[in-house]
Amino acid sequence: MNRNIGALFILHSVLVGAAAGQRAVLTTGPSPQEAVSTVRLAVRPADAPKPALKYLLLPDVCDQTPGNAAQLYYTAQQLYADAKKDELDEKIDSWCRMPLNDLPRAEVRRVLSEYTAALRYVRLASRSELCHWDIPVRTEAFNVVLPQLGAFRGLAKIVAVQARLNISEGNYADAMDDLQTGFAMARHIGEAPTLINALVGLAVGGLMLDGAQDLMQAPDAPNLYWALADLPRPFIDMRNALRWEKALVHLAVPQLRNLTRADLTPQQWNAVMKNVQEIVAMGAVSSAETGWQSRLEMAAVSIKLYPKAKRYLMELGQSKEQVERMPVQQVVLMYSLDRYTYWRDEMFKWLSLPYWQAHEPLKQQEMAFAKSQGGALADGFPFTMLLPSLRRAYFRATKCDRHVAALQCIEAVRMHAAAHDGRPPASLGDIHVVPVPNDPVTGKAFGYEVKGNVVTLDAPPPAGDSPRDGAKYVITIIR
Amino acid sequence: MQNEERLTPAEREVEAALGALRAAGCGIDRDRLMFQAGRASVRRPLHIWQGTSAVLCLALAVSLAVHSRPQPAGRDEYASADGSRTSTAEVVPFETPAVGSGLPIAGGQYLRLRDEVLARGLDALPRPTAASVTAHEPGPQIERLFQQVPRASRRWGLFGLERLVSTGEQS
């Protein structure tokens, strides 16, 4: 037996070694920094539809129904789970990506027919006037349970596949209907009061924009300029979710709201510290940089922070006697929370400005913040370790808006070409049929270049960021 | 008795056949039960071996999953002229541990999931699994009786504690 176990350990070591080797092989490929994000499209000239708003990417008010969408989404998720076959996951993923001509239509139709009920309910939900998820963030804060959020991933993909199937079969009206379902679902998910919801909403929106892109390339496809212009800007307002994110610490430990006036017994202070400690334990998982700190007991941290905290409060105007009368926990928490609030607001304030204005100062602020977290004990510890990467969150939202704006530009080019014998404009400034939107990431016009019937639209990454945050659209105009 | 005398030969034959019938047993063969019990007791030390293998396999699976995952975890999809979409890798800005596949997203996972979705988008969400279908339950069999150890007990059994708890025997 011992010999067998020994052999198994050796086998395990060999296999782990092999895995490490595999990793080494995998990481010797091209650096992701060098990756070029290029979208290649082939479109035909197309004038604006008549009437101009004939096609919309969100359900019209006339098509909406009163009531709360959330219940219908929950039913759709249940129906989806009932019909779901795990072994088809990869296939459905590939159907979202493969060339439309290669789509195995009969098989796609057969698989989608199993989701008929789920698709029907998700459509019903997307037509609802309101969507209140009733997520108890206010009472649960970091402990909030997000019901069935993962199922939206699957639901969004079958909606996207259905849209692709309809486009490939020339059923554009049905495809528009599917896209409306997906876009409305994305907005509904994104309106919930958590950053996760907003990010999932953006991802679903991105999936639907890919669908719109497919539709734009279809023969005799309608021009979607006005349909894209009709989408809300921002598509998902990240500030709603971030308002809640900003408040999470105070919602998780309500006593922190009145620390100055707090008159708690030692037991109550211990309870507050215990709450904080629990949050730190959660935060430790999310942050590699400060993870080691979470392992410190709060008591040890308090002892370490107390002299600094005491000096800090006295500098803010508290008398020495006042500070010394306070329990150690109160002094430490007041100091930490004050520092956390400083850093939090220094970063959150930039979200009130457009991304192209906020990017650089927010980046500087994040660098200063990162520096403040690198010492023996991070400034504002433990609360600062709970802050999300705001610039990344803001960029994700703006990236979605950039996708919309880029597609709108392409549609403007199609419209121009339709009025000029199929010739693309020499520059974006030459387009007079409709206004051309700017790139919301840079606040400037998209880069534009024409070579024959091939147009290149360039959306550079934010200044100083990786090229992977940029996008390039190479569009062939088919006459 | 008078009636008995009036029975026809055919009826007497039925009477004899019915009289030969015996009540059915409870379905549990004592000898087989004892055999299975003995076999189960012999198997226990094997559980250590099986348990060790399971733990090592799990460790190996985790190692493979963690080490073999290429750094560019998120993917952006792009359409090409023929309608296909090419993917462009995206770097995960920091180490992002995998989130369990349990649905709904459990409390306490918020921070971890938030950072993962921020880095990887929709793919960070756990895939929902198909609804479990209740299988047809076959009738009780002795083998099944031995397999139906409560989960917690099975876990103890892994380290030979089950016997220790139930019998007080030192392993």
XYZ file of C-alpha atoms in Angstrom:
650
model
C 0.000 0.000 0.000
C 2.751 2.434 1.005
C 4.599 1.625 -2.165
C 1.448 2.373 -4.164
C 0.905 5.709 -2.455
C 4.535 6.585 -3.065
C 4.114 5.736 -6.722
C 1.018 7.896 -6.896
C 2.911 10.846 -5.405
C 5.634 10.393 -8.001
C 2.983 10.244 -10.742
C 1.368 13.359 -9.368
C 4.690 15.195 -9.297
C 5.437 14.153 -12.856
C 2.020 15.296 -14.065
C 2.224 18.592 -12.206
C 5.653 19.054 -13.731
C 4.137 18.356 -17.123
C 1.397 20.873 -16.424
C 4.010 23.466 -15.519
C 5.816 22.621 -18.738
C 2.577 23.025 -20.662
C 2.143 26.419 -19.077
C 5.632 27.362 -20.138
C 4.774 26.354 -23.700
C 1.502 28.250 -23.613
C 3.127 31.409 -22.345
C 5.859 31.462 -24.968
C 3.396 32.513 -27.696
C 2.920 36.092 -28.868
C 2.498 38.552 -26.033
C -1.084 39.656 -25.545
C 0.283 43.194 -25.557
C 1.013 42.744 -29.255
C -2.468 41.516 -30.060
C -4.234 43.621 -32.660
C -7.980 43.887 -32.311
C -9.184 43.974 -35.876
C -12.760 43.636 -37.049
C -13.194 42.849 -40.737
C -16.517 43.663 -42.322
C -17.947 43.603 -45.822
C -20.900 45.932 -46.310
C -22.973 47.313 -49.143
C -24.069 50.927 -49.660
C -27.459 51.521 -48.061
C -29.571 54.611 -47.661
C -31.436 55.427 -44.453
C -34.654 53.452 -44.041
C -37.930 55.194 -44.744
C -39.424 56.044 -42.358
C -36.114 56.710 -40.646
C -37.018 54.918 -37.414
C -38.495 51.872 -39.128
C -35.893 49.710 -37.403
C -35.169 50.014 -33.706
C -32.799 48.067 -31.507
C -34.932 48.487 -28.383
C -38.635 47.625 -28.174
C -40.921 50.504 -29.018
C -43.184 51.819 -26.256
C -46.187 50.497 -28.212
C -44.742 46.991 -27.978
C -44.099 47.175 -24.260
C -46.347 45.745 -21.604
C -46.920 46.987 -18.070
C -45.393 45.042 -15.220
C -42.111 43.889 -13.799
C -39.784 42.013 -16.137
C -37.836 40.313 -13.340
C -40.417 37.589 -12.692
C -40.558 36.750 -16.381
C -36.769 36.590 -16.587
C -36.728 34.185 -13.641
C -39.264 31.991 -15.449
C -37.201 32.193 -18.643
C -34.128 31.120 -16.702
C -35.980 28.162 -15.234
C -37.259 27.119 -18.650
C -33.771 27.528 -20.034
C -32.286 25.358 -17.284
C -34.956 22.700 -17.917
C -34.158 22.561 -21.625
C -30.412 22.957 -21.327
C -28.031 20.208 -22.362
C -24.553 20.819 -21.012
C -22.902 18.998 -23.902
C -24.284 21.621 -26.320
C -22.568 24.553 -24.567
C -19.494 24.545 -26.767
C -21.571 24.134 -29.892
C -23.743 27.120 -29.014
C -20.595 29.150 -28.264
C -19.238 28.277 -31.699
C -22.540 29.200 -33.371
C -22.130 32.673 -31.912
C -18.775 33.031 -33.684
C -18.647 30.976 -36.869
C -19.194 32.502 -40.330
C -22.898 32.870 -41.006
C -22.582 30.765 -44.151
C -21.181 27.865 -42.137
C -24.019 27.898 -39.614
C -25.582 24.394 -39.632
C -29.061 25.860 -39.924
C -31.066 22.655 -39.561
C -29.192 21.663 -36.399
C -29.342 25.211 -34.989
C -33.085 25.304 -35.652
C -33.545 21.930 -33.973
C -31.563 22.928 -30.880
C -33.318 26.294 -30.639
C -36.691 24.558 -30.847
C -35.886 22.963 -27.492
C -35.550 26.451 -26.039
C -38.818 27.740 -27.516
C -40.433 28.319 -24.125
C -37.348 30.020 -22.674
C -37.011 32.250 -25.726
C -40.678 33.137 -25.546
C -40.413 34.171 -21.898
C -37.216 36.126 -22.343
C -38.917 38.009 -25.176
C -41.937 38.686 -22.978
C -39.657 39.912 -20.185
C -37.714 42.190 -22.501
C -40.951 43.899 -23.522
C -41.864 44.774 -19.944
C -41.954 48.438 -19.068
C -40.061 48.050 -15.815
C -37.501 45.774 -14.306
C -37.040 45.749 -10.559
C -34.782 42.954 -9.421
C -35.314 43.763 -5.747
C -31.742 42.766 -4.973
C -31.254 43.475 -1.259
C -27.910 45.262 -1.557
C -28.922 47.757 1.119
C -29.199 45.078 3.779
C -26.823 42.405 2.477
C -24.009 44.528 0.990
C -21.046 42.256 0.167
C -23.070 39.200 1.127
C -25.693 39.832 -1.509
C -26.873 36.798 -3.453
C -27.326 37.461 -7.157
C -30.074 35.150 -8.333
C -29.311 33.102 -11.414
C -27.011 35.703 -12.929
C -25.051 32.932 -14.632
C -28.139 31.799 -16.544
C -28.163 35.117 -18.430
C -24.961 34.040 -20.082
C -26.746 31.073 -21.617
C -29.946 32.960 -22.374
C -28.081 35.779 -24.117
C -26.236 33.283 -26.278
C -29.343 31.473 -27.484
C -30.952 34.842 -28.286
C -27.809 35.793 -30.233
C -27.781 32.449 -32.063
C -31.446 32.854 -32.978
C -30.691 36.329 -34.365
C -27.795 34.911 -36.407
C -29.980 32.103 -37.740
C -32.636 34.615 -38.799
C -30.026 36.823 -40.490
C -28.559 33.848 -42.333
C -32.028 32.931 -43.583
C -32.837 36.503 -44.648
C -35.491 36.993 -41.978
C -34.297 40.464 -41.030
C -37.471 41.537 -39.274
C -37.235 38.507 -36.982
C -33.534 39.153 -36.448
C -34.326 42.743 -35.414
C -36.907 41.370 -33.005
C -34.262 39.060 -31.480
C -31.785 41.904 -31.203
C -34.409 44.029 -29.467
C -34.902 41.202 -26.980
C -31.157 40.990 -26.331
C -30.579 44.742 -26.063
C -33.543 45.202 -23.720
C -32.344 42.278 -21.587
C -28.865 43.813 -21.422
C -30.331 47.109 -20.211
C -32.557 45.384 -17.679
C -29.649 43.404 -16.233
C -27.430 46.473 -16.221
C -29.914 48.610 -14.336
C -29.616 46.510 -11.181
C -27.680 48.087 -8.329
C -24.451 46.070 -8.473
C -21.327 46.484 -10.538
C -21.509 42.810 -11.512
C -24.943 43.356 -13.034
C -23.742 46.403 -14.940
C -20.785 44.443 -16.311
C -22.963 41.490 -17.307
C -25.405 43.886 -18.972
C -22.512 45.376 -20.945
C -21.323 41.932 -21.993
C -24.811 40.974 -23.195
C -25.032 44.317 -25.016
C -21.698 43.534 -26.693
C -23.050 40.191 -27.875
C -26.044 41.950 -29.442
C -23.824 44.584 -31.100
C -21.998 41.694 -32.736
C -25.419 40.585 -33.992
C -26.118 44.076 -35.344
C -22.729 43.889 -37.071
C -23.792 40.611 -38.719
C -27.028 42.190 -39.865
C -25.219 45.207 -41.361
C -23.240 42.824 -43.589
C -26.201 40.847 -44.872
C -27.316 41.402 -48.492
C -29.973 44.145 -48.723
C -29.555 44.764 -44.991
C -31.264 47.912 -43.741
C -29.052 50.798 -42.667
C -28.929 50.805 -38.865
C -27.538 54.340 -38.391
C -30.697 55.707 -36.791
C -31.382 52.489 -34.897
C -27.897 52.732 -33.346
C -28.332 56.452 -32.725
C -31.560 55.618 -30.895
C -29.745 53.458 -28.329
C -29.282 55.225 -24.978
C -25.894 56.840 -24.262
C -24.324 55.571 -22.196
C -25.833 52.235 -23.136
C -25.547 51.228 -19.485
C -25.040 53.986 -16.985
C -22.277 52.625 -14.810
C -22.777 55.436 -12.317
C -25.940 53.829 -11.002
C -24.106 50.647 -9.999
C -21.075 52.549 -8.798
C -23.189 54.709 -6.514
C -24.037 51.490 -4.681
C -20.489 50.220 -4.905
C -19.333 53.425 -3.234
C -21.726 52.839 -0.359
C -21.074 49.120 0.168
C -18.681 49.507 3.102
C -21.155 51.645 5.007
C -24.017 49.322 4.133
C -22.022 46.322 5.304
C -21.117 47.909 8.644
C -23.791 50.500 9.408
C -22.047 51.605 12.628
C -19.314 53.152 10.486
C -21.719 55.906 9.445
C -21.621 57.575 12.870
C -18.222 56.694 14.178
C -17.561 60.123 15.683
C -20.720 60.043 17.724
C -20.584 56.336 18.441
C -20.993 55.514 22.078
C -20.651 51.775 22.069
C -19.867 49.265 24.762
C -16.647 47.214 24.421
C -18.787 44.265 23.277
C -20.407 46.388 20.596
C -17.007 47.612 19.405
C -15.854 44.021 19.201
C -18.922 43.216 17.104
C -18.082 46.093 14.746
C -14.499 44.867 14.433
C -15.758 41.359 13.766
C -17.922 42.691 10.921
C -14.968 44.516 9.474
C -12.814 41.422 9.815
C -15.372 39.369 7.884
C -15.335 41.868 5.040
C -11.545 41.840 5.044
C -11.635 38.075 4.654
C -13.830 38.486 1.553
C -11.635 41.250 0.163
C -8.505 39.180 0.631
C -9.731 36.751 -2.007
C -10.275 39.520 -4.488
C -7.042 41.392 -4.121
C -3.693 39.775 -4.675
C -1.820 42.909 -3.682
C -3.188 43.218 -0.203
C -4.182 39.626 0.402
C -1.412 39.007 2.898
C -2.656 41.844 5.070
C -6.046 40.289 5.488
C -4.395 37.416 7.238
C -3.339 39.695 10.021
C -5.660 39.722 12.923
C -7.526 42.988 13.269
C -6.273 43.258 16.828
C -2.662 43.250 15.668
C -3.497 45.768 12.956
C -5.208 47.986 15.488
C -2.160 48.007 17.727
C 0.058 48.831 14.786
C -2.209 51.601 13.516
C -3.182 53.177 16.820
C -0.273 55.664 17.273
C -0.617 56.884 13.680
C -4.389 57.059 13.957
C -4.164 59.014 17.192
C -1.807 61.602 15.680
C -4.000 61.849 12.594
C -7.155 62.585 14.594
C -5.330 65.196 16.661
C -4.125 66.882 13.474
C -7.743 67.019 12.361
C -8.629 69.029 15.482
C -9.513 66.453 18.135
C -7.905 67.129 21.519
C -5.499 64.610 23.013
C -7.949 63.960 25.853
C -10.817 63.340 23.430
C -8.789 60.865 21.442
C -7.477 59.048 24.507
C -10.979 58.678 25.875
C -11.996 56.731 22.768
C -11.579 52.967 22.607
C -8.661 51.823 20.463
C -11.031 50.290 17.898
C -12.859 53.596 17.473
C -9.655 55.569 16.906
C -8.339 53.057 14.402
C -11.626 52.770 12.528
C -12.088 56.556 12.364
C -8.609 56.928 10.902
C -8.909 54.043 8.431
C -12.346 55.055 7.271
C -11.283 58.660 6.795
C -8.345 57.602 4.648
C -10.548 55.177 2.705
C -13.121 57.908 2.086
C -10.382 60.208 0.822
C -9.082 57.713 -1.729
C -12.531 56.516 -2.701
C -13.796 60.034 -3.472
C -10.600 61.049 -5.244
C -11.292 58.270 -7.721
C -15.078 58.178 -7.831
C -15.340 61.920 -8.560
C -13.921 61.387 -12.060
C -16.826 59.158 -13.026
C -18.984 62.280 -13.263
C -16.997 63.369 -16.326
C -16.916 61.806 -19.813
C -14.361 59.003 -20.077
C -12.047 60.923 -22.389
C -11.785 63.649 -19.756
C -11.589 61.290 -16.798
C -9.084 58.786 -18.183
C -5.799 60.570 -17.527
C -6.556 62.057 -14.081
C -8.147 58.792 -12.985
C -5.073 56.927 -14.117
C -2.823 59.300 -12.161
C -5.053 58.922 -9.140
C -4.974 55.141 -9.398
C -1.187 55.216 -9.530
C -1.029 57.417 -6.449
C -3.502 55.112 -4.741
C -1.484 52.007 -5.651
C 1.605 53.670 -4.192
C -0.254 54.402 -0.962
C -1.160 50.734 -0.692
C 2.387 49.465 -1.018
C 3.775 50.324 2.422
C 3.929 48.150 5.509
C 0.231 48.777 5.979
C -1.936 50.113 3.165
C -3.399 53.571 3.655
C -7.056 53.192 4.522
C -6.645 49.498 5.316
C -8.757 47.408 5.380
C -11.467 49.300 3.515
C -9.404 50.389 0.525
C -8.837 46.774 -0.477
C -12.559 46.547 -1.259
C -12.448 49.204 -3.978
C -12.946 47.953 -7.544
C -10.754 49.017 -10.452
C -12.865 52.027 -11.360
C -11.001 52.974 -14.494
C -11.408 49.432 -15.828
C -15.137 49.468 -15.027
C -15.569 52.880 -16.644
C -13.576 51.777 -19.675
C -15.732 48.658 -20.122
C -18.852 50.832 -20.233
C -17.232 53.309 -22.632
C -15.912 50.489 -24.807
C -19.506 49.387 -25.359
C -20.441 52.951 -26.334
C -17.405 53.047 -28.638
C -18.674 49.898 -30.336
C -22.044 51.589 -30.920
C -20.371 54.763 -32.223
C -18.056 52.809 -34.537
C -20.979 50.895 -36.043
C -22.842 54.178 -36.446
C -19.824 55.569 -38.338
C -19.819 52.539 -40.620
C -23.514 53.032 -41.290
C -22.825 56.701 -42.081
C -20.208 55.530 -44.604
C -22.766 53.135 -46.141
C -25.266 55.968 -46.360
C -22.684 58.250 -48.001
C -21.711 55.506 -50.447
C -25.355 54.986 -51.392
C -25.557 58.647 -52.386
C -22.201 58.602 -54.251
C -22.344 55.630 -56.620
C -21.000 53.275 -53.987
C -17.846 55.293 -53.342
C -16.772 55.704 -49.720
C -16.000 59.229 -48.484
C -12.411 60.455 -48.635
C -12.643 61.468 -44.980
C -15.234 61.350 -42.240
C -15.571 65.136 -42.643
C -16.882 64.527 -46.155
C -19.968 62.782 -44.822
C -22.814 65.283 -44.847
C -25.837 62.991 -45.004
C -25.728 62.439 -41.217
C -23.486 63.548 -38.342
C -20.616 61.199 -37.568
C -20.148 60.413 -33.872
C -16.805 60.844 -32.121
C -14.978 58.052 -30.346
C -16.209 58.280 -26.740
C -12.904 56.834 -25.460
C -10.790 59.665 -26.869
C -13.439 62.343 -27.353
C -12.083 62.796 -30.882
C -13.069 61.582 -34.343
C -12.229 57.975 -35.187
C -9.122 57.527 -37.303
C -10.143 57.092 -40.957
C -8.347 55.900 -44.047
C -9.513 54.872 -47.515
C -7.741 52.695 -50.034
C -9.945 51.983 -53.031
C -13.089 50.414 -51.673
C -11.518 49.482 -48.335
C -12.084 51.794 -45.399
C -10.188 51.570 -42.119
C -11.739 52.970 -38.980
C -9.307 53.251 -36.122
C -10.287 53.442 -32.464
C -6.999 53.825 -30.583
C -6.660 52.637 -26.988
C -6.808 55.243 -24.223
C -3.523 57.172 -23.971
C -0.799 55.013 -22.483
C -2.919 51.862 -22.368
C -2.388 48.525 -24.036
C -3.211 48.181 -27.770
C -5.677 45.462 -26.842
C -7.950 48.236 -25.551
C -8.123 49.708 -29.022
C -10.052 48.451 -32.046
C -9.621 48.643 -35.773
C -12.425 48.117 -38.289
C -11.411 47.183 -41.820
C -14.490 47.590 -44.004
C -14.768 46.493 -47.602
C -17.480 48.353 -49.500
C -19.099 45.957 -51.964
C -20.606 47.811 -54.890
C -66.511 -31.507 6.135
C -69.664 -32.136 4.276
C -68.489 -29.717 1.617
C -65.108 -31.442 1.454
C -66.782 -34.648 0.500
C -68.576 -32.876 -2.310
C -65.376 -31.598 -3.985
C -64.758 -32.829 -7.470
C -61.350 -34.339 -8.308
C -60.462 -31.173 -10.162
C -61.293 -29.056 -7.120
C -59.233 -31.339 -4.906
C -56.289 -30.801 -7.221
C -56.623 -26.985 -6.854
C -56.916 -27.390 -3.087
C -53.711 -29.412 -2.990
C -51.887 -26.864 -5.151
C -52.987 -23.947 -2.973
C -51.997 -25.840 0.141
C -48.492 -26.251 -1.209
C -47.950 -22.467 -1.468
C -45.676 -20.843 1.153
C -45.662 -17.218 2.330
C -43.045 -15.100 0.447
C -39.940 -14.041 2.395
C -38.945 -10.394 3.176
C -36.566 -10.236 0.208
C -33.395 -9.969 2.272
C -31.248 -13.037 2.035
C -29.559 -13.416 5.425
C -26.512 -15.176 4.014
C -26.119 -12.609 1.270
C -26.558 -9.806 3.811
C -23.787 -11.208 5.998
C -21.556 -11.625 2.947
C -22.100 -8.017 1.859
C -21.509 -6.774 5.408
C -18.262 -8.679 5.586
C -17.164 -7.440 2.197
C -17.998 -3.842 3.123
C -15.919 -4.105 6.306
C -12.960 -5.460 4.344
C -13.310 -2.668 1.788
C -12.938 0.117 4.337
C -9.138 0.192 4.420
C -9.362 0.497 0.657
C -11.261 3.767 1.154
C -8.052 5.326 2.430
C -6.405 4.373 -0.803
C -9.367 5.558 -2.875
C -9.613 8.748 -0.843
C -5.916 9.501 -1.254
C -6.236 8.940 -4.986
C -9.269 11.203 -5.126
C -7.475 13.977 -3.219
C -4.379 13.683 -5.405
C -6.465 13.626 -8.586
C -8.335 16.683 -7.387
C -5.040 18.417 -6.594
C -3.777 17.459 -10.026
C -6.929 18.739 -11.700
C -6.632 22.042 -9.820
C -2.935 22.278 -10.700
C -3.689 21.654 -14.367
C -6.567 24.087 -14.363
C -4.534 26.825 -12.684
C -1.186 26.279 -14.386
C -2.340 25.457 -17.877
C -4.615 28.473 -18.177
C -2.923 30.951 -20.489
C -2.660 34.475 -19.109
C -4.895 36.101 -21.720
C -8.087 34.789 -20.220
C -10.653 37.241 -21.533
C -11.517 37.273 -25.201
C -12.967 39.901 -27.422
C -14.798 38.719 -30.486
C -14.646 40.407 -33.812
C -16.458 39.851 -37.028
C -14.620 39.232 -40.240
C -15.709 39.904 -43.753
C -17.171 36.431 -44.095
C -19.199 36.805 -40.939
C -16.860 34.805 -38.711
C -15.445 36.304 -35.560
C -11.820 36.248 -34.634
C -10.788 36.490 -31.016
C -8.279 38.832 -29.557
C -6.695 37.921 -26.293
C -7.060 40.163 -23.329
C -4.771 40.155 -20.349
C -6.242 39.549 -16.944
C -4.813 42.383 -14.873
C -4.412 40.292 -11.767
C -4.693 36.727 -10.623
C -8.348 35.805 -10.675
C -9.365 32.655 -8.884
C -12.140 30.640 -10.455
C -15.613 31.143 -9.100
C -17.579 28.061 -8.205
C -20.231 26.970 -10.618
C -22.949 27.031 -7.997
C -25.987 29.081 -8.877
C -27.206 31.495 -7.760
C -24.072 33.500 -7.043
C -23.603 32.862 -3.371
C -23.266 35.563 -0.773
C -19.658 36.322 0.091
C -18.533 35.699 -3.495
C -19.488 39.185 -4.547
C -16.024 40.741 -4.440
C -14.356 37.834 -6.178
C -16.963 37.622 -8.924
C -16.963 41.398 -9.380
C -13.231 41.415 -10.077
C -13.509 38.414 -12.383
C -16.349 39.866 -14.442
C -14.401 43.125 -14.616
C -11.439 41.254 -16.053
C -13.119 38.639 -18.235
C -16.662 39.792 -18.947
C -19.483 37.314 -19.505
C -17.149 34.322 -19.495
C -16.420 34.861 -15.823
C -19.988 33.936 -14.961
C -20.449 30.330 -13.933
C -22.132 28.237 -16.581
C -25.553 27.093 -15.450
C -25.842 23.344 -15.480
C -28.848 21.517 -16.870
C -31.652 20.948 -14.391
C -31.187 17.649 -12.660
C -33.633 15.017 -13.772
C -34.895 12.672 -11.110
C -33.906 9.219 -12.231
C -36.167 6.211 -11.822
C -35.443 4.780 -8.421
C -35.014 0.998 -8.588
C -36.237 -1.148 -5.694
C -34.024 -1.490 -2.641
C -31.143 -3.858 -3.016
C -28.614 -4.919 -0.444
C -25.790 -3.276 -2.423
C -27.703 0.016 -2.432
C -28.300 -0.195 1.288
C -24.556 -0.263 1.834
C -23.952 2.556 -0.585
C -26.505 4.820 1.028
C -24.190 6.166 3.671
C -24.955 9.776 4.564
C -22.524 12.176 2.892
C -20.906 13.273 6.156
C -20.320 9.677 7.215
C -18.815 8.923 3.824
C -16.361 11.747 4.342
C -15.324 10.271 7.701
C -15.137 6.905 6.021
C -12.463 8.334 3.773
C -10.112 8.482 6.705
C -11.367 5.364 8.435
C -13.201 7.441 10.999
C -16.599 6.011 10.189
C -15.752 2.757 11.910
C -14.161 4.624 14.787
C -17.301 6.703 15.344
C -19.762 3.866 14.956
C -17.906 1.184 16.883
C -15.454 3.088 19.013
C -12.752 0.905 17.546
C -9.263 2.375 17.378
C -7.896 2.265 13.860
